Amino acid sequence: MKLYSGVDVARSLVCDDCWNGLFARENFQDVWANPGFFFDSPTTKPYTYASTWDRIDQSSRAGCNWCSLLLSSAKSNKLYDYPDDEESSLRSRYLEIGVAFKPPSYDGKVLIGAQRVCVQIGNFELFVYPLYTFSDDPCANEVLARDRIRRMKSAETCRLALDHVSHCLNDHSVCPKPPQVRLLPSRVIDCTDPERPRLYITGGDVDGSYVALSYVWGENQPNKTRRDNLDAYTREISVSLLPQTTRDAIWATKAFGEKYLWVDALCIVQDSKEDKHREIAKIPTIFANASFTIIAARSAKASEGFLHDCPPPSVPIRRLPFPCKEDVDRFGTMYVEQDGNSGFDDDSDVNDPVHKRAWCLEERLLSARALVYTSNTLRFYCQRTRVNVNDAVREMHDLSTHRLGIEWMPAPDDEPFDPREESVFDYNRNTTLWDNIVHNYTGRTVTQVEDKLIALAGVASRFSVRWKKGEYLAGLWLDNLQHDLLWHVANGTLLPRPREFRAPSWSWASVDSPVEAAKLHPYETPLYELRGYRLDLASDILPFGGLAAAFLNMRARLLEAVWRNDGLYAYPPRGNSSSASMTSNNKHSETESKIYYSWRDTTEVCDGNVWLLPICWRAKSDELLGLVVVSGEGPEYRRVGSFRDFPGWLSKDSALELSLQDVTLI
């Protein structure tokens, strides 16, 4: 259905002032032909005119879409907040309004940022909104972005999505390519007949292509593969037994021209611990080697599905005339999406359920390519590009500020390097990358307590290869231990410590709260000596997975402190501190010093006497950073928090003069 019919329709969209001003052909094409990224850019030639809020208000009430856009944006920015009976003269004061357009953004030949309309009131930038039109509109060759795809179960939608996959495979040198010999996973779903799917047991030695599914379980799946139905599923799986998300994935696999699909609930024997460990260990390869991953981002549980149509945008859409360049009698219509998120595509799916499940982060990061079914539209992700399918783009953040905070993932065939020999820039980038992954991951939910490390094991194994097989210590890296030990709970979100052991207290995996890493600092003096460590794996098949026990042996300094409701207080050092010198009834006559920053790890009550275990001293800023620990049996200590303090009660020299003692962190 056409949404335009020439000059009459275009004329009806705005008032006389706007039609004869900004949208007059010569005026409009003059400013459209001279876009720039800033108003003061030499290439930018804005169109300026004068009006009043009273006049804009009247035109808005009369149905002018442009004046309505100005007025609503002004109200949201508190520029139009004048009472009817006071300061009414301000509404009749003339304003200088500047209008300019920003050019599109490309990644190679791929459109990643729409053209945008920018408005200034005086020196105040009122808004920058993206523009789009429909493919059959007369201005489609000038306005490049399109409306978001909302019909998910469509052959045309699948075709458009595959265009992005093909472009990535053919033109993206930075994106991993499928191996020449690509073995199917141990089990896949044969989707040749979507109404009669079956489980195909390959034995791990059959070559072929497949797609993988990443989704939120959100509920029990009673018909998942078990030992008692495995044989029956190899003959046929009744679609009536499957949750809607799996049914949708089977339909999509066939529609995309693929034969095989990998879904964890069906391709892993869920009541076999041995099979789960063996198949989970293969997850990095399964997602990396898939033709692409289908991510059911919009579904909170498996029974919801993801191929139902997306709702229309909740933000106002303004339809405006577009005087075409080549024909004086030709008018199109363009659309302004008045997005409260400034039109950034990265923000459009921020609340989708997939961002709440821990397993889904690993599946996303390990996938070379992904088609993401969000609440708003269908998107394509790869190592280089993140865009809405069919040029339905608004604007992308730079990849370094993508909402995941993750620029890239080391590919399986990347050249490994030694972090001890890399440049400061590379060290900072790679360390920050891991820190961002941990921060994002720990903000997600893990249903099974034992999965806390397992659900990130694939990402850790990829990093291990990238970092020359660096030792992985329960979520921390041996070559970066000084930095990694200094994590702290983010935003004061304290939760109880899990009752069952899954990680040592010094690991972020021992808590259920989201965590943040300490900020990187170029000049640090270590204040401890690592003497050894021990990790007892829960399963030898998962070297980056769960643990049965773990500890660090170190020579460290200990300082007496007390944790009260209003903060952490340190006592002045008293010679050679030792755990024997402090009891719960110990009284100090010396002045206490309040630690500037302190973070508890959990809701555990540890008010009273604790120990400060300094980790490092930062030059220039003169900061002392370390752990807060409580004593156990003999030399054993358990972490309960961390701290960061500025100079005052303890100097660097005084800290170094303290005697070292044997400490076992458990």
Coordinates of N, CA and C in Angstrom, one line a residue, residues 139-305:
C139 N 11.1 9.1 -2.8 CA 12.3 9.6 -2.3 C 13.3 8.5 -1.8
A140 N 12.9 7.3 -2.1 CA 13.7 6.1 -1.5 C 15.2 6.1 -2.0
N141 N 15.5 6.8 -3.2 CA 16.9 6.8 -3.6 C 17.6 7.9 -2.9
E142 N 17.0 8.8 -2.1 CA 17.6 9.8 -1.4 C 17.6 9.6 0.1
V143 N 16.5 9.1 0.6 CA 16.4 8.8 2.0 C 16.7 7.3 2.1
L144 N 17.8 6.9 2.7 CA 18.4 5.6 2.6 C 17.9 4.5 3.5
A145 N 17.6 4.9 4.8 CA 17.1 4.0 5.8 C 15.7 3.6 5.5
R146 N 15.3 2.4 6.0 CA 13.9 1.9 5.9 C 13.3 1.7 7.2
D147 N 12.0 1.4 7.2 CA 11.3 1.1 8.4 C 11.7 -0.3 8.9
R148 N 11.6 -0.4 10.2 CA 12.1 -1.7 10.8 C 11.2 -2.8 10.3
I149 N 11.8 -4.0 10.1 CA 11.0 -5.2 9.8 C 10.3 -5.6 11.1
R150 N 9.0 -5.9 10.9 CA 8.2 -6.3 12.1 C 7.5 -7.7 11.8
R151 N 7.5 -8.1 10.6 CA 6.9 -9.4 10.3 C 8.1 -10.4 10.3
M152 N 8.1 -11.2 11.3 CA 9.2 -12.2 11.5 C 9.1 -13.5 10.7
K153 N 7.9 -14.0 10.6 CA 7.7 -15.3 9.9 C 7.4 -15.0 8.5
S154 N 8.4 -14.7 7.7 CA 8.2 -14.3 6.3 C 9.4 -14.8 5.5
A155 N 9.1 -15.3 4.3 CA 10.2 -15.7 3.5 C 11.1 -14.5 3.0
E156 N 10.4 -13.4 2.8 CA 11.1 -12.2 2.4 C 12.1 -11.7 3.5
T157 N 11.6 -11.8 4.8 CA 12.5 -11.4 5.9 C 13.7 -12.3 6.0
C158 N 13.5 -13.6 5.8 CA 14.6 -14.6 5.8 C 15.6 -14.3 4.6
R159 N 15.1 -13.9 3.5 CA 15.9 -13.6 2.3 C 16.8 -12.4 2.6
L160 N 16.2 -11.3 3.2 CA 16.9 -10.1 3.6 C 18.0 -10.4 4.6
A161 N 17.7 -11.3 5.6 CA 18.6 -11.6 6.6 C 19.8 -12.4 6.0
L162 N 19.6 -13.3 5.1 CA 20.6 -14.1 4.5 C 21.6 -13.2 3.7
D163 N 21.1 -12.0 3.2 CA 21.9 -11.1 2.4 C 23.1 -10.6 3.4
H164 N 22.7 -10.4 4.6 CA 23.8 -9.9 5.6 C 24.7 -11.0 5.9
V165 N 24.2 -12.3 6.0 CA 25.1 -13.4 6.3 C 26.1 -13.5 5.1
S166 N 25.6 -13.5 3.9 CA 26.4 -13.6 2.7 C 27.5 -12.5 2.6
H167 N 27.0 -11.3 2.9 CA 28.0 -10.2 2.8 C 29.1 -10.4 3.8
C168 N 28.8 -10.8 5.0 CA 29.8 -11.0 6.0 C 30.8 -12.1 5.5
L169 N 30.3 -13.2 5.0 CA 31.1 -14.3 4.6 C 32.0 -13.9 3.5
N170 N 31.5 -13.1 2.6 CA 32.3 -12.8 1.4 C 33.2 -11.5 1.5
D171 N 32.8 -10.6 2.4 CA 33.5 -9.3 2.4 C 34.2 -8.9 3.7
H172 N 33.9 -9.6 4.8 CA 34.5 -9.2 6.1 C 35.7 -10.1 6.4
S173 N 36.9 -9.5 6.2 CA 38.1 -10.2 6.5 C 38.3 -10.4 7.9
V174 N 37.8 -9.6 8.8 CA 38.0 -9.8 10.3 C 37.1 -10.8 10.9
C175 N 36.1 -11.3 10.1 CA 35.1 -12.2 10.7 C 35.6 -13.6 10.4
P176 N 35.5 -14.5 11.4 CA 36.0 -15.9 11.1 C 35.1 -16.6 10.1
K177 N 35.7 -17.4 9.2 CA 35.0 -18.2 8.2 C 34.8 -19.6 8.7
P178 N 33.7 -20.2 8.3 CA 33.6 -21.7 8.7 C 34.7 -22.5 8.2
P179 N 35.2 -23.5 9.0 CA 36.3 -24.3 8.5 C 35.9 -25.1 7.2
Q180 N 37.0 -25.4 6.4 CA 36.7 -26.1 5.2 C 36.1 -27.4 5.5
V181 N 36.5 -28.1 6.5 CA 35.9 -29.4 6.9 C 35.1 -29.0 8.2
R182 N 33.8 -28.9 8.1 CA 33.0 -28.5 9.3 C 32.2 -29.7 9.7
L183 N 32.5 -30.3 10.9 CA 31.8 -31.4 11.4 C 30.6 -31.0 12.1
L184 N 29.5 -31.8 11.9 CA 28.3 -31.5 12.6 C 28.5 -31.9 14.1
P185 N 27.8 -31.2 15.0 CA 27.8 -31.6 16.4 C 27.4 -33.1 16.6
S186 N 27.6 -33.6 17.8 CA 27.3 -35.0 18.1 C 25.8 -35.4 17.7
R187 N 25.0 -34.4 18.0 CA 23.5 -34.6 17.7 C 23.0 -33.3 17.1
V188 N 22.1 -33.3 16.1 CA 21.5 -32.2 15.6 C 20.0 -32.6 15.2
I189 N 19.2 -31.6 15.1 CA 17.8 -31.8 14.7 C 17.7 -31.7 13.1
D190 N 17.2 -32.8 12.5 CA 17.0 -32.8 11.1 C 15.7 -32.1 10.8
C191 N 15.8 -30.9 10.1 CA 14.6 -30.1 9.9 C 14.1 -30.2 8.4
T192 N 14.4 -31.3 7.7 CA 14.0 -31.4 6.4 C 12.5 -31.3 6.2
D193 N 11.8 -31.9 7.1 CA 10.3 -31.7 7.2 C 10.0 -31.1 8.6
P194 N 9.7 -29.8 8.6 CA 9.5 -29.1 9.9 C 8.4 -29.7 10.7
E195 N 7.4 -30.4 10.0 CA 6.3 -31.0 10.7 C 6.7 -32.3 11.3
R196 N 7.8 -32.9 10.9 CA 8.3 -34.2 11.4 C 9.8 -34.1 11.7
P197 N 10.3 -33.3 12.5 CA 11.7 -33.2 12.8 C 12.2 -34.5 13.5
R198 N 13.4 -34.8 13.5 CA 14.0 -35.9 14.2 C 15.4 -35.6 14.6
L199 N 15.8 -36.3 15.6 CA 17.2 -36.2 16.2 C 18.1 -37.0 15.4
Y200 N 19.2 -36.4 14.8 CA 20.2 -37.1 14.0 C 21.4 -37.2 14.8
I201 N 21.8 -38.5 15.1 CA 23.1 -38.7 15.9 C 24.2 -38.9 14.9
T202 N 25.1 -38.0 14.9 CA 26.2 -38.0 13.9 C 27.4 -38.7 14.3
G203 N 27.6 -38.9 15.6 CA 28.8 -39.5 16.1 C 30.0 -38.5 16.1
G204 N 29.8 -37.3 15.6 CA 30.8 -36.3 15.6 C 31.8 -36.4 14.4
D205 N 31.5 -37.2 13.4 CA 32.4 -37.4 12.3 C 31.7 -37.2 10.9
V206 N 30.6 -36.4 10.9 CA 29.8 -36.1 9.7 C 30.0 -34.7 9.3
D207 N 30.4 -34.5 8.1 CA 30.6 -33.1 7.6 C 29.3 -32.5 7.2
G208 N 29.1 -31.2 7.5 CA 27.8 -30.5 7.1 C 27.7 -29.2 7.8
S209 N 26.7 -28.4 7.3 CA 26.5 -27.1 7.9 C 25.2 -27.2 8.7
Y210 N 25.1 -26.2 9.6 CA 24.0 -26.2 10.6 C 23.9 -24.8 11.2
V211 N 22.8 -24.6 11.8 CA 22.6 -23.3 12.6 C 22.4 -23.7 14.1
A212 N 22.7 -22.8 15.0 CA 22.5 -23.0 16.4 C 21.4 -22.1 17.0
L213 N 20.8 -22.5 18.0 CA 19.8 -21.7 18.7 C 20.3 -21.2 20.1
S214 N 20.2 -19.9 20.3 CA 20.4 -19.4 21.7 C 19.1 -18.8 22.2
Y215 N 18.7 -19.1 23.4 CA 17.4 -18.7 23.9 C 17.4 -18.8 25.4
V216 N 16.3 -18.3 26.0 CA 16.1 -18.3 27.4 C 15.2 -19.5 27.7
W217 N 15.6 -20.4 28.5 CA 14.7 -21.5 28.9 C 13.5 -20.9 29.6
G218 N 13.7 -20.3 30.8 CA 12.7 -19.6 31.5 C 11.7 -20.5 32.2
E219 N 11.8 -21.8 31.9 CA 10.8 -22.8 32.5 C 11.3 -24.2 32.2
N220 N 10.8 -25.1 32.9 CA 11.2 -26.5 32.6 C 10.7 -26.9 31.3
Q221 N 11.5 -27.7 30.6 CA 11.1 -28.3 29.3 C 10.9 -29.8 29.5
P222 N 9.7 -30.2 29.8 CA 9.4 -31.6 30.2 C 9.8 -32.6 29.1
N223 N 9.8 -32.2 27.8 CA 10.1 -33.1 26.7 C 11.5 -33.0 26.2
K224 N 12.4 -32.5 27.0 CA 13.8 -32.4 26.6 C 14.3 -33.8 26.4
T225 N 15.4 -33.9 25.7 CA 16.0 -35.3 25.5 C 16.5 -35.9 26.8
R226 N 16.1 -37.1 27.0 CA 16.5 -37.9 28.2 C 16.9 -39.3 27.7
R227 N 17.5 -40.0 28.6 CA 18.0 -41.4 28.1 C 16.8 -42.2 27.7
D228 N 15.6 -42.0 28.3 CA 14.4 -42.9 28.0 C 13.7 -42.5 26.7
N229 N 14.0 -41.3 26.1 CA 13.3 -40.9 24.9 C 14.3 -40.7 23.7
L230 N 15.6 -40.9 24.0 CA 16.6 -40.7 23.0 C 16.3 -41.5 21.7
D231 N 16.1 -42.8 21.8 CA 15.9 -43.6 20.6 C 14.7 -43.2 19.9
A232 N 13.6 -42.9 20.6 CA 12.3 -42.5 19.9 C 12.5 -41.2 19.1
Y233 N 13.3 -40.2 19.7 CA 13.5 -39.0 19.0 C 14.3 -39.1 17.7
T234 N 15.1 -40.2 17.6 CA 15.9 -40.3 16.4 C 15.0 -40.7 15.2
R235 N 13.8 -41.2 15.6 CA 12.8 -41.6 14.5 C 11.9 -40.4 14.2
E236 N 11.4 -39.7 15.2 CA 10.6 -38.5 15.0 C 10.3 -37.9 16.3
I237 N 10.3 -36.5 16.3 CA 9.9 -35.7 17.4 C 8.6 -35.1 17.1
S238 N 7.6 -35.4 17.9 CA 6.3 -34.8 17.6 C 6.3 -33.3 17.9
V239 N 6.0 -32.5 17.0 CA 6.1 -31.0 17.2 C 5.2 -30.6 18.3
S240 N 4.1 -31.3 18.6 CA 3.2 -30.9 19.7 C 3.9 -31.0 21.0
L241 N 5.0 -31.8 21.1 CA 5.8 -31.9 22.4 C 6.7 -30.7 22.6
L242 N 7.0 -30.0 21.5 CA 8.1 -29.0 21.6 C 7.5 -27.6 22.0
P243 N 8.3 -26.8 22.7 CA 7.9 -25.5 23.1 C 8.0 -24.6 21.8
Q244 N 7.3 -23.5 21.8 CA 7.1 -22.7 20.6 C 8.4 -22.2 20.1
T245 N 9.4 -21.8 21.0 CA 10.7 -21.3 20.5 C 11.4 -22.3 19.7
T246 N 11.4 -23.6 20.1 CA 12.0 -24.7 19.3 C 11.3 -24.9 18.0
R247 N 10.0 -24.8 18.0 CA 9.2 -25.0 16.8 C 9.6 -23.8 15.8
D248 N 9.6 -22.6 16.3 CA 10.0 -21.5 15.5 C 11.4 -21.6 14.9
A249 N 12.3 -22.2 15.7 CA 13.7 -22.3 15.2 C 13.7 -23.4 14.1
I250 N 12.9 -24.4 14.2 CA 12.9 -25.5 13.2 C 12.3 -24.9 11.9
W251 N 11.3 -24.1 12.0 CA 10.7 -23.4 10.8 C 11.7 -22.5 10.2
A252 N 12.4 -21.7 11.0 CA 13.4 -20.8 10.5 C 14.6 -21.5 9.8
T253 N 15.0 -22.6 10.4 CA 16.1 -23.3 9.8 C 15.8 -23.7 8.4
K254 N 14.6 -24.3 8.2 CA 14.2 -24.7 6.9 C 14.1 -23.5 6.0
A255 N 13.5 -22.4 6.5 CA 13.3 -21.2 5.6 C 14.6 -20.6 5.2
F256 N 15.6 -20.7 6.0 CA 16.9 -20.2 5.7 C 17.7 -21.1 4.8
G257 N 17.1 -22.2 4.4 CA 17.8 -23.1 3.5 C 18.8 -24.1 4.1
E258 N 18.7 -24.2 5.5 CA 19.6 -25.1 6.2 C 18.8 -26.4 6.5
K259 N 19.6 -27.4 6.8 CA 18.9 -28.7 7.1 C 19.0 -29.0 8.6
Y260 N 20.1 -28.6 9.3 CA 20.3 -29.1 10.6 C 20.3 -27.9 11.6
L261 N 19.8 -28.2 12.8 CA 19.7 -27.2 13.9 C 20.2 -27.8 15.2
W262 N 21.0 -27.0 15.9 CA 21.4 -27.5 17.2 C 20.7 -26.7 18.3
V263 N 20.0 -27.4 19.2 CA 19.3 -26.9 20.3 C 19.7 -27.6 21.6
D264 N 20.1 -27.0 22.6 CA 20.7 -27.7 23.8 C 19.7 -28.6 24.4
A265 N 18.4 -28.3 24.6 CA 17.5 -29.1 25.2 C 17.3 -30.4 24.5
L266 N 17.5 -30.5 23.2 CA 17.3 -31.7 22.5 C 18.6 -32.4 22.1
C267 N 19.6 -31.7 21.9 CA 20.9 -32.2 21.5 C 21.9 -32.6 22.6
I268 N 21.5 -32.4 23.8 CA 22.2 -32.8 25.0 C 21.3 -33.7 25.8
V269 N 21.8 -34.9 26.2 CA 20.9 -35.7 27.1 C 20.9 -35.1 28.5
Q270 N 19.8 -34.5 28.8 CA 19.7 -33.7 30.0 C 19.8 -34.4 31.3
D271 N 19.5 -35.7 31.3 CA 19.6 -36.4 32.6 C 20.9 -37.2 32.7
S272 N 21.8 -36.9 31.9 CA 23.1 -37.6 32.0 C 24.2 -36.6 32.3
K273 N 24.8 -36.6 33.5 CA 25.8 -35.7 33.9 C 27.0 -35.8 32.9
E274 N 27.4 -37.1 32.6 CA 28.5 -37.3 31.7 C 28.3 -36.6 30.3
D275 N 27.1 -36.9 29.8 CA 26.8 -36.3 28.5 C 26.8 -34.8 28.5
K276 N 26.2 -34.2 29.6 CA 26.2 -32.8 29.7 C 27.6 -32.2 29.7
H277 N 28.5 -32.7 30.6 CA 29.8 -32.2 30.6 C 30.5 -32.4 29.3
R278 N 30.4 -33.5 28.7 CA 31.1 -33.7 27.4 C 30.6 -32.8 26.3
E279 N 29.3 -32.5 26.2 CA 28.7 -31.7 25.2 C 28.9 -30.2 25.5
I280 N 28.9 -29.8 26.8 CA 29.1 -28.4 27.2 C 30.6 -28.0 26.8
A281 N 31.5 -29.0 26.9 CA 32.9 -28.7 26.6 C 33.0 -28.4 25.1
K282 N 32.1 -28.9 24.3 CA 32.1 -28.6 22.8 C 31.4 -27.3 22.4
I283 N 30.8 -26.7 23.3 CA 30.0 -25.5 23.0 C 30.8 -24.4 22.2
P284 N 32.0 -24.1 22.6 CA 32.8 -23.1 21.9 C 32.8 -23.4 20.4
T285 N 33.1 -24.7 20.1 CA 33.2 -25.2 18.7 C 31.8 -25.2 18.0
I286 N 30.8 -25.6 18.8 CA 29.4 -25.7 18.2 C 29.0 -24.3 17.7
F287 N 29.1 -23.3 18.5 CA 28.6 -21.9 18.1 C 29.6 -21.3 17.2
A288 N 30.9 -21.5 17.3 CA 31.8 -20.9 16.4 C 31.7 -21.4 15.0
N289 N 31.4 -22.7 14.8 CA 31.3 -23.3 13.5 C 30.0 -23.3 12.9
A290 N 28.9 -22.9 13.6 CA 27.6 -22.8 13.0 C 27.6 -21.8 11.8
S291 N 26.8 -22.0 10.8 CA 26.6 -21.0 9.7 C 26.3 -19.7 10.3
F292 N 25.4 -19.7 11.3 CA 25.0 -18.5 12.1 C 24.2 -19.0 13.3
T293 N 24.0 -18.2 14.2 CA 23.2 -18.5 15.4 C 21.9 -17.7 15.4
I294 N 20.8 -18.4 15.6 CA 19.5 -17.7 15.8 C 19.4 -17.4 17.3
I295 N 19.3 -16.1 17.6 CA 19.1 -15.7 19.0 C 17.7 -15.2 19.2
A296 N 16.9 -16.0 20.0 CA 15.6 -15.6 20.3 C 15.6 -14.6 21.5
A297 N 16.0 -13.4 21.2 CA 16.3 -12.4 22.2 C 15.0 -11.9 22.9
R298 N 13.9 -12.0 22.2 CA 12.6 -11.4 22.7 C 11.8 -12.3 23.6
S299 N 12.2 -13.6 23.7 CA 11.4 -14.6 24.4 C 11.9 -14.8 25.9
A300 N 11.0 -14.6 26.8 CA 11.4 -14.8 28.2 C 11.3 -16.2 28.7
K301 N 10.7 -17.1 27.9 CA 10.6 -18.5 28.2 C 10.4 -19.3 26.9
A302 N 10.7 -20.6 26.9 CA 10.8 -21.4 25.7 C 9.4 -21.5 25.1
S303 N 8.3 -21.4 25.8 CA 7.0 -21.5 25.3 C 6.5 -20.3 24.5
E304 N 7.2 -19.2 24.6 CA 6.7 -17.9 24.0 C 7.0 -17.9 22.5
G305 N 8.0 -18.5 22.0 CA 8.4 -18.3 20.6 C 9.0 -17.0 20.3

